[in-house]
mmCIF file of C-alpha atoms and ligand atoms in Angstrom:
data_model
loop_
_atom_site.group_PDB
_atom_site.id
_atom_site.type_symbol
_atom_site.label_atom_id
_atom_site.label_comp_id
_atom_site.label_asym_id
_atom_site.label_seq_id
_atom_site.Cartn_x
_atom_site.Cartn_y
_atom_site.Cartn_z
ATOM 1 C CA MET A 1 -0.716 -75.321 56.718
ATOM 2 C CA SER A 2 -0.517 -72.146 54.618
ATOM 3 C CA ILE A 3 -1.441 -68.668 56.353
ATOM 4 C CA ILE A 4 -4.423 -68.880 54.287
ATOM 5 C CA GLU A 5 -5.389 -72.267 55.702
ATOM 6 C CA LYS A 6 -4.689 -71.360 59.079
ATOM 7 C CA ALA A 7 -6.846 -68.144 58.710
ATOM 8 C CA ARG A 8 -9.707 -70.554 57.260
ATOM 9 C CA ALA A 9 -9.444 -72.998 60.044
ATOM 10 C CA LYS A 10 -9.562 -70.323 62.741
ATOM 11 C CA GLN A 11 -12.546 -68.633 61.045
ATOM 12 C CA GLN A 12 -14.238 -71.936 60.830
ATOM 13 C CA GLN A 13 -13.763 -72.218 64.587
ATOM 14 C CA LYS A 14 -14.966 -68.701 65.209
ATOM 15 C CA ASN A 15 -18.050 -69.226 63.267
ATOM 16 C CA LEU A 16 -19.009 -71.815 65.824
ATOM 17 C CA GLU A 17 -19.250 -69.084 68.365
ATOM 18 C CA THR A 18 -22.430 -67.132 67.585
ATOM 19 C CA SER A 19 -22.286 -64.018 69.973
ATOM 20 C CA VAL A 20 -23.823 -60.950 68.171
ATOM 21 C CA LYS A 21 -21.621 -58.007 69.071
ATOM 22 C CA GLU A 22 -23.035 -55.098 70.612
ATOM 23 C CA ALA A 23 -23.279 -51.860 68.512
ATOM 24 C CA GLN A 24 -20.612 -49.713 69.729
ATOM 25 C CA TYR A 25 -22.619 -46.557 68.717
ATOM 26 C CA PRO A 26 -26.238 -46.427 69.944
ATOM 27 C CA LEU A 27 -28.834 -46.202 67.091
ATOM 28 C CA GLU A 28 -30.152 -43.161 68.818
ATOM 29 C CA GLU A 29 -27.299 -41.048 67.798
ATOM 30 C CA ILE A 30 -28.466 -41.421 64.053
ATOM 31 C CA ASN A 31 -29.972 -38.401 62.374
ATOM 32 C CA ARG A 32 -32.936 -39.394 60.714
ATOM 33 C CA GLU A 33 -32.589 -37.330 57.502
ATOM 34 C CA SER A 34 -32.257 -39.579 54.325
ATOM 35 C CA ILE A 35 -28.641 -40.465 53.569
ATOM 36 C CA ASP A 36 -29.382 -41.473 49.950
ATOM 37 C CA ALA A 37 -27.788 -38.940 47.251
ATOM 38 C CA SER A 38 -29.461 -35.797 47.186
ATOM 39 C CA PRO A 39 -30.827 -34.461 43.875
ATOM 40 C CA LYS A 40 -27.764 -33.614 41.961
ATOM 41 C CA GLN A 41 -25.823 -34.534 38.410
ATOM 42 C CA GLU A 42 -25.566 -38.334 38.096
ATOM 43 C CA LEU A 43 -21.709 -39.131 37.490
ATOM 44 C CA SER A 44 -20.751 -40.691 34.350
ATOM 45 C CA LEU A 45 -17.745 -43.232 34.367
ATOM 46 C CA ASP A 46 -15.079 -43.126 31.481
ATOM 47 C CA LYS A 47 -16.046 -46.849 30.665
ATOM 48 C CA ILE A 48 -13.766 -47.011 27.744
ATOM 49 C CA ALA A 49 -10.726 -46.044 29.652
ATOM 50 C CA LEU A 50 -11.736 -48.246 32.622
ATOM 51 C CA ALA A 51 -12.115 -51.484 30.456
ATOM 52 C CA GLU A 52 -8.676 -50.672 28.739
ATOM 53 C CA ARG A 53 -6.884 -50.514 32.206
ATOM 54 C CA GLY A 54 -8.439 -53.777 33.232
ATOM 55 C CA TYR A 55 -11.353 -52.592 35.129
ATOM 56 C CA LEU A 56 -14.679 -54.999 35.319
ATOM 57 C CA ILE A 57 -16.669 -53.227 32.529
ATOM 58 C CA ASP A 58 -19.500 -55.433 31.539
ATOM 59 C CA ASN A 59 -18.417 -55.757 28.018
ATOM 60 C CA GLY A 60 -17.894 -59.476 27.891
ATOM 61 C CA THR A 61 -14.191 -59.091 27.963
ATOM 62 C CA ARG A 62 -11.560 -60.454 30.521
ATOM 63 C CA LYS A 63 -13.445 -63.467 31.752
ATOM 64 C CA SER A 64 -10.700 -64.404 33.903
ATOM 65 C CA ILE A 65 -10.548 -61.343 36.167
ATOM 66 C CA LYS A 66 -14.091 -61.310 36.449
ATOM 67 C CA ASP A 67 -14.189 -64.856 37.663
ATOM 68 C CA GLU A 68 -11.901 -64.125 40.371
ATOM 69 C CA PHE A 69 -13.777 -61.200 41.530
ATOM 70 C CA ARG A 70 -16.949 -62.891 41.464
ATOM 71 C CA LYS A 71 -15.343 -65.573 43.810
ATOM 72 C CA ILE A 72 -14.165 -62.777 46.351
ATOM 73 C CA LYS A 73 -17.569 -61.217 45.980
ATOM 74 C CA ARG A 74 -19.419 -64.301 46.943
ATOM 75 C CA ILE A 75 -17.397 -64.784 50.209
ATOM 76 C CA LEU A 76 -17.851 -60.866 51.021
ATOM 77 C CA LEU A 77 -21.519 -61.062 50.435
ATOM 78 C CA ASN A 78 -21.952 -64.301 52.485
ATOM 79 C CA ASN A 79 -20.246 -62.565 55.376
ATOM 80 C CA ALA A 80 -22.444 -59.695 54.974
ATOM 81 C CA PHE A 81 -25.708 -61.086 54.874
ATOM 82 C CA GLY A 82 -25.089 -64.921 55.565
ATOM 83 C CA LYS A 83 -24.710 -66.784 59.044
ATOM 84 C CA ALA A 84 -21.399 -65.161 59.603
ATOM 85 C CA ALA A 85 -22.944 -61.767 59.444
ATOM 86 C CA LYS A 86 -24.521 -62.624 63.359
ATOM 87 C CA THR A 87 -20.884 -62.636 64.441
ATOM 88 C CA LEU A 88 -19.895 -59.624 62.856
ATOM 89 C CA HIS A 89 -20.362 -55.863 63.857
ATOM 90 C CA HIS A 90 -21.087 -53.844 60.665
ATOM 91 C CA SER A 91 -20.831 -57.077 58.424
ATOM 92 C CA ASN A 92 -21.835 -54.949 55.510
ATOM 93 C CA LEU A 93 -18.904 -52.509 55.823
ATOM 94 C CA ILE A 94 -15.745 -53.656 53.957
ATOM 95 C CA MET A 95 -12.266 -52.063 54.136
ATOM 96 C CA VAL A 96 -9.748 -52.508 51.360
ATOM 97 C CA SER A 97 -6.259 -51.912 52.329
ATOM 98 C CA SER A 98 -2.869 -53.370 51.943
ATOM 99 C CA ALA A 99 0.585 -53.339 54.035
ATOM 100 C CA LYS A 100 2.246 -50.562 51.958
ATOM 101 C CA PRO A 101 1.248 -48.211 49.073
ATOM 102 C CA ASN A 102 0.644 -49.140 45.506
ATOM 103 C CA GLU A 103 -0.250 -52.608 45.851
ATOM 104 C CA GLY A 104 -3.516 -52.210 44.082
ATOM 105 C CA LYS A 105 -6.205 -51.310 46.869
ATOM 106 C CA THR A 106 -7.938 -48.755 44.568
ATOM 107 C CA PHE A 107 -7.820 -51.331 41.849
ATOM 108 C CA VAL A 108 -9.522 -54.097 43.846
ATOM 109 C CA ALA A 109 -12.126 -51.692 45.630
ATOM 110 C CA ILE A 110 -13.207 -50.361 42.209
ATOM 111 C CA ASN A 111 -13.699 -54.017 40.846
ATOM 112 C CA LEU A 112 -15.156 -55.371 43.653
ATOM 113 C CA ALA A 113 -17.746 -52.580 43.693
ATOM 114 C CA LEU A 114 -18.363 -52.891 39.894
ATOM 115 C CA SER A 115 -18.703 -56.603 40.396
ATOM 116 C CA ILE A 116 -21.301 -56.134 43.260
ATOM 117 C CA ALA A 117 -23.049 -53.654 41.419
ATOM 118 C CA LEU A 118 -24.032 -56.465 38.532
ATOM 119 C CA GLU A 119 -25.846 -58.248 41.317
ATOM 120 C CA GLN A 120 -29.649 -57.952 41.033
ATOM 121 C CA ASP A 121 -30.686 -57.056 44.425
ATOM 122 C CA LYS A 122 -27.599 -55.129 45.931
ATOM 123 C CA THR A 123 -26.659 -51.479 45.780
ATOM 124 C CA VAL A 124 -22.940 -50.776 46.475
ATOM 125 C CA LEU A 125 -21.382 -47.534 47.798
ATOM 126 C CA LEU A 126 -17.895 -47.035 47.066
ATOM 127 C CA VAL A 127 -16.121 -44.414 49.375
ATOM 128 C CA ASP A 128 -12.862 -43.228 48.953
ATOM 129 C CA ALA A 129 -11.489 -43.093 52.316
ATOM 130 C CA ASP A 130 -7.840 -42.902 51.106
ATOM 131 C CA VAL A 131 -7.780 -39.442 51.909
ATOM 132 C CA LEU A 132 -4.111 -38.487 51.835
ATOM 133 C CA ARG A 133 -3.772 -40.131 48.306
ATOM 134 C CA PRO A 134 -7.449 -40.267 46.878
ATOM 135 C CA SER A 135 -7.627 -41.819 43.527
ATOM 136 C CA VAL A 136 -10.941 -43.268 43.089
ATOM 137 C CA MET A 137 -12.535 -40.348 41.182
ATOM 138 C CA ARG A 138 -9.258 -40.092 38.843
ATOM 139 C CA GLU A 139 -9.389 -43.880 38.185
ATOM 140 C CA LEU A 140 -13.108 -43.509 37.247
ATOM 141 C CA GLY A 141 -12.449 -40.328 35.002
ATOM 142 C CA ILE A 142 -14.504 -38.349 37.004
ATOM 143 C CA GLU A 143 -13.720 -34.826 38.319
ATOM 144 C CA GLU A 144 -13.250 -34.480 42.351
ATOM 145 C CA GLN A 145 -16.375 -33.446 44.023
ATOM 146 C CA LEU A 146 -17.520 -32.394 47.461
ATOM 147 C CA GLY A 147 -16.852 -35.581 49.390
ATOM 148 C CA MET A 148 -15.925 -37.041 52.695
ATOM 149 C CA ILE A 149 -13.569 -34.525 54.146
ATOM 150 C CA ASP A 150 -15.852 -31.607 53.707
ATOM 151 C CA TYR A 151 -18.556 -33.385 55.371
ATOM 152 C CA LEU A 152 -16.052 -34.206 58.462
ATOM 153 C CA LEU A 153 -15.108 -30.645 58.393
ATOM 154 C CA GLY A 154 -18.592 -29.800 58.518
ATOM 155 C CA LYS A 155 -18.492 -27.851 55.235
ATOM 156 C CA THR A 156 -21.683 -29.657 54.279
ATOM 157 C CA GLU A 157 -24.097 -30.512 56.616
ATOM 158 C CA HIS A 158 -25.984 -33.681 55.105
ATOM 159 C CA VAL A 159 -24.647 -37.054 54.198
ATOM 160 C CA SER A 160 -26.767 -37.093 51.158
ATOM 161 C CA ASP A 161 -24.931 -34.092 49.811
ATOM 162 C CA ILE A 162 -21.744 -36.292 49.368
ATOM 163 C CA ILE A 163 -23.184 -39.691 47.879
ATOM 164 C CA TYR A 164 -23.681 -39.408 44.128
ATOM 165 C CA ASN A 165 -25.426 -41.683 41.812
ATOM 166 C CA THR A 166 -23.455 -42.780 38.893
ATOM 167 C CA ASP A 167 -24.355 -43.944 35.289
ATOM 168 C CA ILE A 168 -23.898 -47.639 36.396
ATOM 169 C CA ASN A 169 -27.002 -48.771 37.971
ATOM 170 C CA LYS A 170 -26.726 -49.488 41.740
ATOM 171 C CA LEU A 171 -23.154 -47.965 42.220
ATOM 172 C CA LYS A 172 -22.926 -44.863 44.537
ATOM 173 C CA LEU A 173 -20.008 -43.185 45.214
ATOM 174 C CA ILE A 174 -18.672 -40.896 48.236
ATOM 175 C CA PRO A 175 -15.521 -39.254 46.836
ATOM 176 C CA ALA A 176 -12.506 -38.159 49.387
ATOM 177 C CA GLY A 177 -13.348 -34.463 48.977
ATOM 178 C CA LYS A 178 -10.809 -31.649 49.149
ATOM 179 C CA LEU A 179 -7.509 -32.423 50.680
ATOM 180 C CA HIS A 180 -6.872 -30.824 54.137
ATOM 181 C CA HIS A 181 -3.998 -31.009 56.355
ATOM 182 C CA LEU A 182 -5.967 -32.705 59.149
ATOM 183 C CA SER A 183 -7.312 -35.549 56.787
ATOM 184 C CA ASN A 184 -6.024 -38.338 58.580
ATOM 185 C CA GLU A 185 -6.924 -37.144 61.735
ATOM 186 C CA LEU A 186 -10.419 -36.878 60.498
ATOM 187 C CA LEU A 187 -10.614 -40.805 59.517
ATOM 188 C CA ALA A 188 -10.337 -41.189 63.353
ATOM 189 C CA SER A 189 -12.954 -38.699 64.674
ATOM 190 C CA GLU A 190 -16.013 -39.541 66.433
ATOM 191 C CA LYS A 191 -17.918 -37.876 63.343
ATOM 192 C CA MET A 192 -16.313 -40.738 61.304
ATOM 193 C CA ALA A 193 -17.431 -43.325 63.504
ATOM 194 C CA THR A 194 -20.984 -41.991 63.450
ATOM 195 C CA LEU A 195 -20.826 -41.758 59.307
ATOM 196 C CA ALA A 196 -19.866 -45.461 59.442
ATOM 197 C CA ASN A 197 -22.278 -46.378 61.733
ATOM 198 C CA GLU A 198 -25.000 -44.619 59.845
ATOM 199 C CA LEU A 199 -23.980 -46.197 56.742
ATOM 200 C CA ALA A 200 -24.047 -49.566 58.173
ATOM 201 C CA ASN A 201 -27.488 -49.465 59.817
ATOM 202 C CA ARG A 202 -29.645 -47.139 57.663
ATOM 203 C CA TYR A 203 -29.219 -49.421 54.685
ATOM 204 C CA PRO A 204 -28.253 -52.782 55.965
ATOM 205 C CA ASP A 205 -28.703 -54.437 52.371
ATOM 206 C CA ARG A 206 -26.109 -52.108 50.933
ATOM 207 C CA ILE A 207 -22.504 -52.877 50.854
ATOM 208 C CA VAL A 208 -20.057 -50.100 51.549
ATOM 209 C CA ILE A 209 -16.560 -50.568 50.389
ATOM 210 C CA PHE A 210 -14.062 -48.197 51.879
ATOM 211 C CA ASP A 211 -10.984 -47.703 49.697
ATOM 212 C CA CYS A 212 -8.503 -47.085 52.512
ATOM 213 C CA PRO A 213 -4.871 -45.783 53.358
ATOM 214 C CA PRO A 214 -2.078 -48.518 53.813
ATOM 215 C CA LEU A 215 -1.709 -50.155 57.394
ATOM 216 C CA ILE A 216 1.961 -49.555 57.775
ATOM 217 C CA GLY A 217 2.560 -45.746 58.581
ATOM 218 C CA VAL A 218 -0.829 -44.521 58.701
ATOM 219 C CA THR A 219 -2.044 -45.359 62.420
ATOM 220 C CA GLU A 220 -5.510 -43.860 61.220
ATOM 221 C CA THR A 221 -6.109 -47.046 59.128
ATOM 222 C CA LEU A 222 -6.305 -49.196 62.228
ATOM 223 C CA VAL A 223 -9.048 -46.624 63.838
ATOM 224 C CA LEU A 224 -10.896 -47.107 60.661
ATOM 225 C CA ALA A 225 -10.567 -50.764 60.618
ATOM 226 C CA ASN A 226 -12.454 -50.874 63.941
ATOM 227 C CA LEU A 227 -15.370 -49.464 62.406
ATOM 228 C CA MET A 228 -15.552 -52.216 59.891
ATOM 229 C CA GLY A 229 -16.849 -55.706 59.822
ATOM 230 C CA GLN A 230 -14.736 -57.003 57.007
ATOM 231 C CA ALA A 231 -11.204 -56.338 55.687
ATOM 232 C CA VAL A 232 -9.897 -57.153 52.162
ATOM 233 C CA ILE A 233 -6.054 -56.889 52.522
ATOM 234 C CA VAL A 234 -4.312 -56.680 48.942
ATOM 235 C CA VAL A 235 -1.193 -58.040 48.784
ATOM 236 C CA GLU A 236 1.385 -57.483 45.784
ATOM 237 C CA GLU A 237 2.734 -60.808 45.385
ATOM 238 C CA SER A 238 6.452 -59.899 44.382
ATOM 239 C CA LYS A 239 6.517 -57.178 47.104
ATOM 240 C CA THR A 240 5.025 -57.867 49.962
ATOM 241 C CA SER A 241 6.624 -60.509 52.461
ATOM 242 C CA ILE A 242 4.493 -62.632 54.925
ATOM 243 C CA VAL A 243 6.484 -60.648 57.895
ATOM 244 C CA ASP A 244 5.001 -57.256 56.092
ATOM 245 C CA ILE A 245 1.662 -58.978 56.191
ATOM 246 C CA GLN A 246 1.834 -60.044 59.767
ATOM 247 C CA ALA A 247 3.113 -56.722 60.987
ATOM 248 C CA ALA A 248 0.588 -54.893 59.069
ATOM 249 C CA THR A 249 -2.432 -57.158 60.375
ATOM 250 C CA GLU A 250 -1.391 -58.187 63.813
ATOM 251 C CA HIS A 251 -3.245 -54.915 65.491
ATOM 252 C CA LEU A 252 -6.382 -55.169 63.661
ATOM 253 C CA ASN A 253 -9.304 -55.769 65.725
ATOM 254 C CA GLU A 254 -9.641 -59.559 65.889
ATOM 255 C CA ASN A 255 -13.612 -59.649 65.357
ATOM 256 C CA LEU A 256 -12.876 -58.609 61.670
ATOM 257 C CA ALA A 257 -13.571 -61.130 58.812
ATOM 258 C CA LEU A 258 -10.134 -60.766 57.236
ATOM 259 C CA GLY A 259 -9.135 -61.651 53.562
ATOM 260 C CA LEU A 260 -6.032 -61.677 51.460
ATOM 261 C CA VAL A 261 -6.374 -60.801 47.815
ATOM 262 C CA LEU A 262 -3.026 -61.786 46.017
ATOM 263 C CA ASN A 263 -2.711 -58.998 43.206
ATOM 264 C CA LYS A 264 -0.508 -58.925 40.212
ATOM 265 C CA ALA A 265 0.468 -62.741 40.948
ATOM 266 C CA ILE A 266 2.384 -63.955 38.102
ATOM 267 C CA ARG A 267 1.135 -67.142 36.471
ATOM 268 C CA SER A 268 2.678 -67.321 33.211
ATOM 269 C CA HIS A 269 6.473 -66.750 32.941
ATOM 270 C CA LYS A 270 5.730 -66.102 29.431
ATOM 271 C CA ASP A 271 3.606 -63.192 30.016
ATOM 272 C CA LEU A 272 5.207 -61.552 32.993
ATOM 273 C CA TYR A 273 3.640 -58.172 32.744
ATOM 274 C CA GLY A 274 0.229 -58.955 31.013
ATOM 275 C CA TYR A 275 -1.428 -61.228 33.419
ATOM 276 C CA TYR A 276 -2.844 -60.502 36.961
ATOM 277 C CA GLY A 277 -4.418 -63.048 39.259
ATOM 278 C CA TYR A 278 -5.909 -63.141 42.582
ATOM 279 C CA GLY A 279 -5.692 -65.802 45.404
ATOM 280 C CA TYR A 280 -8.110 -65.059 48.071
ATOM 281 C CA GLY A 281 -7.899 -66.403 51.755
ATOM 282 C CA TYR A 282 -10.589 -65.904 54.280
ATOM 283 C CA GLY A 283 -10.469 -65.684 57.986
ATOM 284 C CA THR A 284 -9.373 -63.985 61.084
ATOM 285 C CA LYS A 285 -6.201 -62.720 61.650
ATOM 286 C CA ASN A 286 -3.113 -65.055 62.800
HETATM 287 N N1 ATP U 1 -4.231 -56.511 38.927
HETATM 288 C C1 ATP U 1 -4.264 -55.317 38.254
HETATM 289 N N2 ATP U 1 -4.251 -55.274 36.818
HETATM 290 C C2 ATP U 1 -3.733 -54.262 36.193
HETATM 291 N N3 ATP U 1 -3.590 -52.975 36.823
HETATM 292 C C3 ATP U 1 -3.388 -52.827 38.196
HETATM 293 C C4 ATP U 1 -3.754 -54.199 38.953
HETATM 294 N N4 ATP U 1 -3.516 -53.942 40.187
HETATM 295 C C5 ATP U 1 -2.984 -52.508 40.177
HETATM 296 N N5 ATP U 1 -3.124 -52.086 39.047
HETATM 297 C C6 ATP U 1 -2.598 -50.725 38.601
HETATM 298 O O1 ATP U 1 -1.504 -50.479 39.374
HETATM 299 C C7 ATP U 1 -1.617 -49.021 39.775
HETATM 300 C C8 ATP U 1 -1.369 -49.062 41.495
HETATM 301 O O2 ATP U 1 -2.569 -49.335 41.667
HETATM 302 P P1 ATP U 1 -3.410 -48.741 42.697
HETATM 303 O O3 ATP U 1 -3.679 -47.290 42.398
HETATM 304 O O4 ATP U 1 -5.043 -49.739 42.866
HETATM 305 O O5 ATP U 1 -2.878 -48.958 44.009
HETATM 306 P P2 ATP U 1 -3.207 -48.466 45.433
HETATM 307 O O6 ATP U 1 -2.772 -49.571 46.572
HETATM 308 O O7 ATP U 1 -4.422 -48.021 45.573
HETATM 309 O O8 ATP U 1 -1.834 -47.379 45.356
HETATM 310 P P3 ATP U 1 -2.044 -45.996 46.571
HETATM 311 O O9 ATP U 1 -1.264 -46.760 47.892
HETATM 312 O O10 ATP U 1 -1.179 -44.996 45.664
HETATM 313 O O11 ATP U 1 -3.489 -45.975 47.010
HETATM 314 C C9 ATP U 1 -2.542 -48.552 39.146
HETATM 315 O O12 ATP U 1 -2.288 -47.905 37.895
HETATM 316 C C10 ATP U 1 -3.608 -49.674 38.774
HETATM 317 O O13 ATP U 1 -4.636 -49.385 37.877
HETATM 318 MG MG1 MG U 2 -5.352 -46.316 45.970
#
């Protein structure tokens, strides 16, 4: 049995246990102000450059990549809102990470967000939580704005100040914000936990995708993982071994719904660099 099949079998077994996990952070802590985007300029994405670099802009091209992301999206949405949601804490919060840097986390996080934004009835909030190497805004062709670090540092009081509407209907953003020497520690702070709780509970019909730092070497990523209901681990096929993946995921919270995305898989030897594929396995770790 492959690692993915084992994971799937384990998850099926787990789905039989329908214990509802208790919220770690009581609802009373939630500040009742609106956390939708406060009135400010809508951000425009550089759609032409995005499409050229393989991002899922809805221009009818790149059918194969769109289909791959659609499959992953269905699994994530089912976990978030279907039967499995009862067994997950914060099922609508999804982290995207990888064992090592540069495996395609941001690429996958943005594409998943764009794919979910195409759904009729779902809003998606993409959070740049890779506060050491933020790149979501750069990839989208948008200048850095006030963001999560600024909020966690108390430079801005309202969550709504760091949520931005975009010219893609149903896609909202929280940028990383200004780099700070304590960026990583802030990810593990109580305020971050409260923010995650607020995002999960205030808009339970909204998917929140966190582009996170890698798991190996950044201990705060594990702390962040404890706030999430689902994790998508991006694996660059030719770069990361099973041993690395195991080392990266073995300390993850075992209640997390865990999926692996195989990125940059080589399907055709005629076209080594021009084709990227995805494989997706879903289940709890091990
Ligand atoms: N499947 C893919 N198809 C085309 N380009 C890709 C693909 N995956 C990644 N890339 C490109 O590879 C580069 C690295 O990917 P990305 O920035 O998403 O990695 P990352 O894991 O977020 O890196 P970091 O650890 O620095 O945050 C980017 O230029 C990205 O656009
Ligand atoms: Mg990245």
